[in-house]
CSV table of C-alpha atoms and ligand atoms in Angstrom, one decimal:
chain,number,residue,atom,x,y,z
M,1,UNK,CA,0.0,0.0,0.0
M,2,UNK,CA,1.4,3.5,-0.8
M,3,UNK,CA,0.0,6.9,-0.1
M,4,UNK,CA,0.6,9.8,-2.6
M,5,UNK,CA,0.0,13.5,-2.1
M,6,UNK,CA,-2.7,14.3,-4.6
M,7,UNK,CA,-1.6,16.5,-7.4
M,8,UNK,CA,-4.4,18.7,-8.8
M,9,UNK,CA,-5.8,16.6,-11.6
M,10,UNK,CA,-5.6,18.4,-15.0
M,11,UNK,CA,-8.8,18.7,-17.0
M,12,UNK,CA,-7.2,19.2,-20.4
M,13,UNK,CA,-7.4,23.0,-20.6
M,14,UNK,CA,-5.1,23.9,-17.7
M,15,UNK,CA,-7.8,25.0,-15.3
M,16,UNK,CA,-9.1,22.8,-12.4
M,17,UNK,CA,-12.5,21.2,-12.3
M,18,UNK,CA,-15.2,21.9,-9.7
M,19,UNK,CA,-14.6,18.3,-8.4
M,20,UNK,CA,-10.9,18.8,-7.8
M,21,UNK,CA,-9.6,17.5,-4.5
M,22,UNK,CA,-8.2,20.0,-2.0
M,23,UNK,CA,-4.4,20.4,-2.3
M,24,UNK,CA,-3.7,18.6,1.0
M,25,UNK,CA,-5.9,15.6,0.1
M,26,UNK,CA,-4.2,12.2,-0.2
M,27,UNK,CA,-4.9,9.4,-2.6
M,28,UNK,CA,-4.6,5.9,-1.2
M,29,UNK,CA,-3.5,3.1,-3.4
M,30,UNK,CA,-4.5,-0.3,-2.0
M,31,UNK,CA,-2.7,-3.1,-3.6
M,32,UNK,CA,-4.9,-6.2,-4.1
M,33,UNK,CA,-3.5,-9.5,-3.0
M,34,UNK,CA,-2.2,-11.5,-6.0
M,35,UNK,CA,-4.1,-14.7,-6.0
M,36,UNK,CA,-3.9,-17.8,-8.3
M,37,UNK,CA,-7.3,-16.6,-9.7
M,38,UNK,CA,-5.9,-13.2,-10.6
M,39,UNK,CA,-3.0,-14.7,-12.6
M,40,UNK,CA,-5.1,-17.5,-14.2
M,41,UNK,CA,-6.0,-16.7,-17.8
M,42,UNK,CA,-7.3,-19.0,-20.6
M,43,UNK,CA,-8.0,-22.6,-20.0
M,44,UNK,CA,-4.8,-24.6,-20.8
M,45,UNK,CA,-5.1,-26.5,-24.0
M,46,UNK,CA,-2.5,-29.2,-23.3
M,47,UNK,CA,-3.5,-32.9,-23.5
M,48,UNK,CA,-5.0,-34.3,-20.4
M,49,UNK,CA,-2.1,-35.6,-18.2
M,50,UNK,CA,0.6,-33.5,-19.8
M,51,UNK,CA,3.3,-32.7,-17.3
M,52,UNK,CA,3.2,-29.0,-18.2
M,53,UNK,CA,0.0,-28.5,-16.2
M,54,UNK,CA,1.9,-29.0,-13.0
M,55,UNK,CA,4.5,-26.4,-14.0
M,56,UNK,CA,1.8,-23.9,-14.6
M,57,UNK,CA,0.2,-24.7,-11.2
M,58,UNK,CA,3.6,-24.3,-9.6
M,59,UNK,CA,4.1,-20.9,-11.2
M,60,UNK,CA,0.8,-19.6,-10.0
M,61,UNK,CA,1.6,-20.9,-6.6
M,62,UNK,CA,5.0,-19.1,-6.5
M,63,UNK,CA,3.4,-15.8,-7.6
M,64,UNK,CA,0.7,-16.1,-4.9
M,65,UNK,CA,3.1,-17.2,-2.2
M,66,UNK,CA,5.7,-14.5,-2.9
M,67,UNK,CA,3.1,-11.8,-3.6
M,68,UNK,CA,5.0,-10.5,-6.6
M,69,UNK,CA,3.6,-7.2,-7.9
M,70,UNK,CA,1.3,-8.3,-10.7
M,71,UNK,CA,2.4,-5.5,-13.1
M,72,UNK,CA,6.0,-6.5,-12.6
M,73,UNK,CA,5.7,-10.1,-13.8
M,74,UNK,CA,6.7,-10.8,-17.4
M,75,UNK,CA,6.0,-14.3,-18.8
M,76,UNK,CA,7.7,-15.1,-22.1
M,77,UNK,CA,8.1,-18.1,-24.3
M,78,UNK,CA,9.1,-19.3,-27.7
M,79,UNK,CA,7.1,-21.9,-29.7
M,80,UNK,CA,6.0,-25.4,-28.7
M,81,UNK,CA,3.4,-27.0,-26.5
M,82,UNK,CA,5.3,-25.8,-23.4
M,83,UNK,CA,5.7,-22.4,-24.9
M,84,UNK,CA,1.9,-21.9,-25.0
M,85,UNK,CA,2.5,-21.0,-21.3
M,86,UNK,CA,2.0,-17.2,-21.5
M,87,UNK,CA,-1.5,-17.7,-22.9
M,88,UNK,CA,-2.5,-19.3,-19.6
M,89,UNK,CA,-1.1,-16.5,-17.5
M,90,UNK,CA,-3.0,-13.3,-16.9
M,91,UNK,CA,-0.3,-10.6,-17.0
M,92,UNK,CA,2.3,-9.1,-19.3
M,93,UNK,CA,4.0,-11.5,-21.6
M,94,UNK,CA,4.5,-12.8,-25.1
M,95,UNK,CA,4.4,-16.1,-27.0
M,96,UNK,CA,7.3,-15.2,-29.3
M,97,UNK,CA,9.3,-16.7,-32.2
M,98,UNK,CA,10.6,-20.3,-31.9
M,99,UNK,CA,13.8,-20.3,-30.0
M,100,UNK,CA,14.0,-16.5,-29.6
M,101,UNK,CA,12.6,-16.0,-26.1
M,102,UNK,CA,16.1,-15.4,-24.6
M,103,UNK,CA,16.9,-12.3,-26.9
M,104,UNK,CA,13.5,-10.8,-26.3
M,105,UNK,CA,13.9,-11.4,-22.5
M,106,UNK,CA,17.4,-10.0,-22.6
M,107,UNK,CA,16.2,-6.7,-23.9
M,108,UNK,CA,13.3,-6.5,-21.4
M,109,UNK,CA,15.6,-7.4,-18.5
M,110,UNK,CA,18.3,-4.9,-19.4
M,111,UNK,CA,15.8,-2.1,-20.1
M,112,UNK,CA,13.6,-2.8,-17.0
M,113,UNK,CA,15.7,-4.4,-14.3
M,114,UNK,CA,12.8,-3.9,-11.8
M,115,UNK,CA,10.7,-6.6,-13.5
M,116,UNK,CA,10.6,-10.4,-12.8
M,117,UNK,CA,11.4,-11.9,-16.2
M,118,UNK,CA,10.4,-15.5,-16.5
M,119,UNK,CA,10.8,-17.6,-19.7
M,120,UNK,CA,9.2,-21.0,-20.3
M,121,UNK,CA,9.8,-23.3,-23.2
M,122,UNK,CA,10.7,-26.8,-24.4
M,123,UNK,CA,13.8,-28.8,-25.1
M,124,UNK,CA,13.6,-28.1,-28.8
M,125,UNK,CA,13.0,-24.4,-28.3
M,126,UNK,CA,15.9,-24.1,-25.8
M,127,UNK,CA,18.5,-26.6,-27.0
M,128,UNK,CA,17.9,-26.8,-30.7
M,129,UNK,CA,16.8,-23.6,-32.5
M,130,UNK,CA,17.4,-21.5,-29.4
M,131,UNK,CA,20.6,-23.2,-28.3
M,132,UNK,CA,22.8,-20.4,-29.4
M,133,UNK,CA,20.8,-17.8,-27.6
M,134,UNK,CA,20.7,-19.9,-24.5
M,135,UNK,CA,24.5,-20.1,-24.4
M,136,UNK,CA,25.0,-16.4,-24.9
M,137,UNK,CA,22.3,-15.4,-22.4
M,138,UNK,CA,24.0,-17.7,-19.9
M,139,UNK,CA,27.5,-16.4,-20.6
M,140,UNK,CA,26.4,-12.8,-20.3
M,141,UNK,CA,24.6,-13.5,-17.1
M,142,UNK,CA,21.5,-11.5,-18.0
M,143,UNK,CA,19.0,-11.5,-15.1
M,144,UNK,CA,16.1,-13.8,-15.9
M,145,UNK,CA,14.6,-17.2,-14.9
M,146,UNK,CA,14.4,-19.7,-17.7
M,147,UNK,CA,12.3,-22.8,-17.0
M,148,UNK,CA,12.8,-25.5,-19.6
M,149,UNK,CA,10.1,-28.1,-19.8
M,150,UNK,CA,12.1,-31.1,-21.2
M,151,UNK,CA,9.9,-33.9,-22.6
M,152,UNK,CA,12.7,-35.4,-24.8
M,153,UNK,CA,10.6,-34.8,-27.9
M,154,UNK,CA,9.0,-32.2,-30.2
M,155,UNK,CA,5.4,-32.3,-28.9
M,156,UNK,CA,3.7,-29.6,-30.8
M,157,UNK,CA,4.8,-30.8,-34.2
M,158,UNK,CA,3.8,-34.3,-33.2
M,159,UNK,CA,6.9,-36.4,-32.4
M,160,UNK,CA,10.2,-35.6,-33.9
M,161,UNK,CA,13.5,-36.4,-32.3
M,162,UNK,CA,14.6,-33.5,-30.0
M,163,UNK,CA,18.1,-32.6,-28.9
M,164,UNK,CA,17.5,-34.4,-25.6
M,165,UNK,CA,15.8,-37.6,-27.1
M,166,UNK,CA,17.9,-40.6,-26.0
M,167,UNK,CA,19.7,-42.8,-28.6
M,168,UNK,CA,17.2,-45.4,-29.9
M,169,UNK,CA,14.1,-43.2,-29.5
M,170,UNK,CA,11.8,-43.9,-32.5
M,171,UNK,CA,10.1,-40.8,-34.0
M,172,UNK,CA,8.9,-39.5,-37.3
M,173,UNK,CA,12.4,-38.2,-38.0
M,174,UNK,CA,14.1,-41.3,-36.8
M,175,UNK,CA,11.8,-44.2,-37.6
M,176,UNK,CA,14.5,-46.7,-36.8
M,177,UNK,CA,15.6,-45.0,-33.6
M,178,UNK,CA,17.7,-41.9,-32.9
M,179,UNK,CA,21.4,-42.3,-33.5
M,180,UNK,CA,22.8,-38.9,-32.4
M,181,UNK,CA,24.2,-38.3,-28.9
M,182,UNK,CA,21.7,-36.2,-26.9
M,183,UNK,CA,22.5,-32.9,-25.3
M,184,UNK,CA,23.1,-33.2,-21.5
M,185,UNK,CA,21.3,-30.0,-20.4
M,186,UNK,CA,23.2,-29.7,-17.1
M,187,UNK,CA,26.6,-30.1,-18.7
M,188,UNK,CA,25.7,-27.6,-21.4
M,189,UNK,CA,24.5,-25.0,-19.0
M,190,UNK,CA,27.6,-25.4,-16.7
M,191,UNK,CA,30.0,-24.9,-19.6
M,192,UNK,CA,27.9,-22.1,-21.1
M,193,UNK,CA,28.3,-20.2,-17.8
M,194,UNK,CA,24.7,-20.0,-16.4
M,195,UNK,CA,25.0,-18.8,-12.9
M,196,UNK,CA,22.2,-20.8,-11.4
M,197,UNK,CA,21.4,-24.3,-12.6
M,198,UNK,CA,18.8,-26.7,-11.2
M,199,UNK,CA,16.9,-29.8,-12.2
M,200,UNK,CA,13.4,-30.9,-11.2
M,201,UNK,CA,10.5,-33.2,-12.2
M,202,UNK,CA,7.0,-32.2,-13.0
M,203,UNK,CA,5.5,-34.8,-10.7
M,204,UNK,CA,7.4,-33.4,-7.7
M,205,UNK,CA,5.5,-30.1,-7.2
M,206,UNK,CA,7.0,-29.1,-3.9
M,207,UNK,CA,10.5,-29.5,-5.2
M,208,UNK,CA,9.6,-27.6,-8.4
M,209,UNK,CA,8.2,-24.7,-6.4
M,210,UNK,CA,11.4,-24.6,-4.3
M,211,UNK,CA,13.5,-24.6,-7.4
M,212,UNK,CA,11.5,-21.7,-9.0
M,213,UNK,CA,11.8,-19.7,-5.8
M,214,UNK,CA,15.5,-20.2,-5.6
M,215,UNK,CA,16.0,-19.4,-9.3
M,216,UNK,CA,13.9,-16.3,-8.9
M,217,UNK,CA,15.8,-15.0,-5.9
M,218,UNK,CA,19.1,-15.5,-7.8
M,219,UNK,CA,20.6,-12.5,-9.5
M,220,UNK,CA,21.6,-13.5,-12.9
M,221,UNK,CA,20.8,-16.1,-15.6
M,222,UNK,CA,19.0,-18.9,-13.7
M,223,UNK,CA,17.8,-22.0,-15.5
M,224,UNK,CA,15.8,-25.0,-14.4
M,225,UNK,CA,15.4,-28.1,-16.4
M,226,UNK,CA,12.2,-29.9,-15.6
M,227,UNK,CA,11.4,-33.4,-16.8
M,228,UNK,CA,7.8,-32.9,-17.9
M,229,UNK,CA,6.2,-35.9,-19.6
M,230,UNK,CA,4.6,-35.7,-23.0
M,231,UNK,CA,1.9,-38.3,-22.4
M,232,UNK,CA,1.0,-38.3,-26.1
M,233,UNK,CA,4.4,-38.8,-27.8
M,234,UNK,CA,6.7,-40.1,-25.1
M,235,UNK,CA,4.6,-41.7,-22.3
M,236,UNK,CA,6.5,-43.0,-19.3
M,237,UNK,CA,9.8,-41.3,-20.3
M,238,UNK,CA,10.4,-40.1,-16.7
M,239,UNK,CA,9.0,-43.0,-14.7
M,240,UNK,CA,12.5,-44.0,-13.6
M,241,UNK,CA,12.5,-40.8,-11.5
M,242,UNK,CA,8.9,-41.0,-10.4
M,243,UNK,CA,8.5,-42.9,-7.1
M,244,UNK,CA,4.8,-43.4,-7.8
M,245,UNK,CA,5.8,-45.3,-11.0
M,246,UNK,CA,8.5,-47.4,-9.2
M,247,UNK,CA,11.3,-44.9,-9.9
M,248,UNK,CA,13.5,-43.0,-7.5
M,249,UNK,CA,13.7,-39.2,-7.2
M,250,UNK,CA,17.1,-38.7,-5.8
M,251,UNK,CA,17.8,-35.3,-4.3
M,252,UNK,CA,21.2,-33.5,-4.3
M,253,UNK,CA,22.4,-33.2,-0.7
M,254,UNK,CA,23.8,-29.7,-0.5
M,255,UNK,CA,26.6,-28.7,1.9
M,256,UNK,CA,25.4,-27.2,5.2
M,257,UNK,CA,28.9,-26.0,6.1
M,258,UNK,CA,28.3,-27.4,9.6
M,259,UNK,CA,31.8,-29.0,10.0
M,260,UNK,CA,30.4,-32.5,10.4
M,261,UNK,CA,32.0,-35.5,8.7
M,262,UNK,CA,28.8,-36.1,6.7
M,263,UNK,CA,29.0,-32.6,5.2
M,264,UNK,CA,32.2,-33.5,3.4
M,265,UNK,CA,30.2,-35.9,1.2
M,266,UNK,CA,27.6,-33.2,0.4
M,267,UNK,CA,27.6,-31.1,-2.7
M,268,UNK,CA,29.1,-27.6,-2.8
M,269,UNK,CA,26.9,-25.7,-5.3
M,270,UNK,CA,29.7,-23.3,-6.0
M,271,UNK,CA,32.0,-26.1,-7.3
M,272,UNK,CA,31.7,-26.3,-11.1
M,273,UNK,CA,33.6,-29.5,-11.4
M,274,UNK,CA,31.5,-31.2,-8.7
M,275,UNK,CA,28.4,-30.0,-10.6
M,276,UNK,CA,29.8,-31.5,-13.8
M,277,UNK,CA,30.3,-34.8,-12.0
M,278,UNK,CA,26.7,-34.8,-10.9
M,279,UNK,CA,25.6,-34.0,-14.4
M,280,UNK,CA,27.5,-37.1,-15.6
M,281,UNK,CA,25.5,-39.6,-13.6
M,282,UNK,CA,23.4,-41.9,-15.7
M,283,UNK,CA,19.7,-41.2,-16.4
M,284,UNK,CA,17.6,-40.4,-14.5
M,285,UNK,CA,20.4,-38.7,-12.5
M,286,UNK,CA,19.8,-36.4,-9.5
M,287,UNK,CA,17.6,-33.4,-8.8
M,288,UNK,CA,18.1,-30.1,-7.1
M,289,UNK,CA,20.6,-27.2,-7.4
M,290,UNK,CA,23.7,-28.3,-9.4
M,291,UNK,CA,25.5,-24.9,-9.5
M,292,UNK,CA,25.2,-21.4,-8.2
M,293,UNK,CA,27.6,-18.5,-8.6
M,294,UNK,CA,27.3,-14.8,-7.6
M,295,UNK,CA,29.3,-13.4,-10.4
M,296,UNK,CA,28.1,-9.9,-11.5
M,297,UNK,CA,25.1,-9.7,-13.9
M,298,UNK,CA,25.3,-7.9,-17.2
M,299,UNK,CA,22.5,-5.7,-15.8
M,300,UNK,CA,24.7,-4.5,-13.0
M,301,UNK,CA,27.8,-4.0,-15.1
M,302,UNK,CA,25.8,-2.0,-17.7
M,303,UNK,CA,24.2,0.0,-15.0
M,304,UNK,CA,27.7,1.0,-13.6
M,305,UNK,CA,28.8,2.0,-17.1
M,306,UNK,CA,25.5,4.0,-17.7
M,307,UNK,CA,25.8,5.7,-14.3
M,308,UNK,CA,29.4,6.7,-14.8
M,309,UNK,CA,28.7,8.0,-18.4
M,310,UNK,CA,25.8,10.0,-17.0
M,311,UNK,CA,27.9,11.5,-14.3
M,312,UNK,CA,30.6,12.5,-16.8
M,313,UNK,CA,27.9,14.2,-18.8
M,314,UNK,CA,26.6,16.2,-15.8
M,315,UNK,CA,23.4,14.2,-15.4
M,316,UNK,CA,22.3,14.8,-18.9
M,317,UNK,CA,19.0,13.1,-19.9
M,318,UNK,CA,18.8,10.2,-22.4
M,319,UNK,CA,17.4,12.6,-24.9
M,320,UNK,CA,20.2,15.1,-24.5
M,321,UNK,CA,22.8,12.4,-24.9
M,322,UNK,CA,21.2,11.2,-28.1
M,323,UNK,CA,20.9,14.7,-29.4
M,324,UNK,CA,24.6,15.4,-28.7
M,325,UNK,CA,25.5,12.2,-30.5
M,326,UNK,CA,23.3,13.2,-33.5
M,327,UNK,CA,24.9,16.7,-33.5
M,328,UNK,CA,28.3,15.2,-33.7
M,329,UNK,CA,27.3,13.3,-36.8
M,330,UNK,CA,26.2,16.4,-38.6
H,401,TPP,C1,11.4,-21.1,-37.1
H,401,TPP,C2,10.6,-22.3,-36.8
H,401,TPP,N1,11.1,-23.5,-37.0
H,401,TPP,C3,10.3,-24.6,-36.8
H,401,TPP,C4,9.1,-24.4,-36.3
H,401,TPP,C5,8.2,-25.6,-36.0
H,401,TPP,N2,8.2,-26.0,-34.6
H,401,TPP,C6,7.2,-25.5,-33.8
H,401,TPP,S1,7.4,-26.0,-32.2
H,401,TPP,C7,8.8,-26.9,-32.6
H,401,TPP,C8,9.5,-27.8,-31.6
H,401,TPP,C9,8.8,-27.9,-30.3
H,401,TPP,O1,9.4,-28.7,-29.4
H,401,TPP,P1,9.8,-28.3,-28.0
H,401,TPP,O2,10.5,-27.0,-27.9
H,401,TPP,O3,10.5,-29.4,-27.4
H,401,TPP,O4,8.4,-28.0,-27.3
H,401,TPP,P2,7.2,-29.1,-26.9
H,401,TPP,O5,6.2,-28.9,-28.0
H,401,TPP,O6,7.8,-30.4,-26.9
H,401,TPP,O7,6.8,-28.6,-25.6
H,401,TPP,C10,9.1,-26.8,-33.9
H,401,TPP,C11,10.2,-27.5,-34.6
H,401,TPP,C12,8.6,-23.1,-36.0
H,401,TPP,N3,7.4,-22.9,-35.4
H,401,TPP,N4,9.4,-22.0,-36.3
H,402,SF4,S1,1.5,-33.3,-27.2
H,402,SF4,FE1,2.7,-33.8,-25.4
H,402,SF4,S2,3.7,-31.9,-24.8
H,402,SF4,FE2,2.0,-31.4,-26.2
H,402,SF4,S3,0.3,-31.0,-24.8
H,402,SF4,FE3,0.1,-33.1,-25.5
H,402,SF4,S4,1.1,-34.2,-23.9
H,402,SF4,FE4,1.8,-32.1,-23.6
H,403,MG,MG1,9.8,-30.9,-26.2
């Protein structure tokens, strides 16, 4: 809630209206609670049982739990079943070009560092067509949270091999089974330089919520890979990590720095090599935070540079700086 001194409202011709408030009156802005209902938009059009429903529910839950300012939430995506996400969120956002959500998000994040920039998309969107953008967004450490709904297949276009499909996976593009070595998302993200890297499973909602909150609180390029089943084109793909289907959901035990002998065995999230070792475990691997580093964001580095330039120019406005640049070109 904020209280502002009321400026005399203009009526278009410079004079005040008969209903103008007295100069000492105050306007009270009461912020409404952001509920799941407030951020829910269209009815999701995913197939019944698709893992992506749980991701959407977790996102709503985080927004409600953390009471994010509704007008500061930006939900972006590329193209794919998973990328339909922004349609189902009531708020600012865009369903953008296939694989191009990172560049769009980069511009938004750098221009408006006060916003919560969230991206959602699939394995194809992130690691195939958008692979290049993902790597550069990561290396530049641009502040945003990228949630990759990995179903090991192209769902929207009805079952082609994706960059994460395992060898042997039969699809319309590989009728006799995939032969190319798949991308290991955790390894790729570590080497690309993402400063927060986590992994979760769409059937483990509490864990997914924890990972979203930690990624959101991290300053920099945070990425979560979520195993989210495509029940239509790759049913049962993630059963080995689903305890309800006989699998095992193995959590990363993070160091508590409590000087106990057991702590020596726990994972240090700042250790890149240890994260790489965890990423090398055979499928279905482990879940939780693999890596976290507090190196400076591009947002903060750019801000320093902008502030020092502005100072040198005696606090000139953006318009004045532009005008001076144009004048020099004459
Ligand atoms: C430039 C461009 N190339 C290809 C396509 C076709 N296309 C749409 S979605 C998609 C892949 C979707 O797979 P993924 O990102 O894994 O999302 P999912 O549907 O599995 O959630 C492709 C190849 C497109 N829309 N635009
Ligand atoms: S095709 Fe697969 S990924 Fe797409 S909505 Fe259906 S179950 Fe989900
Ligand atoms: Mg996919």
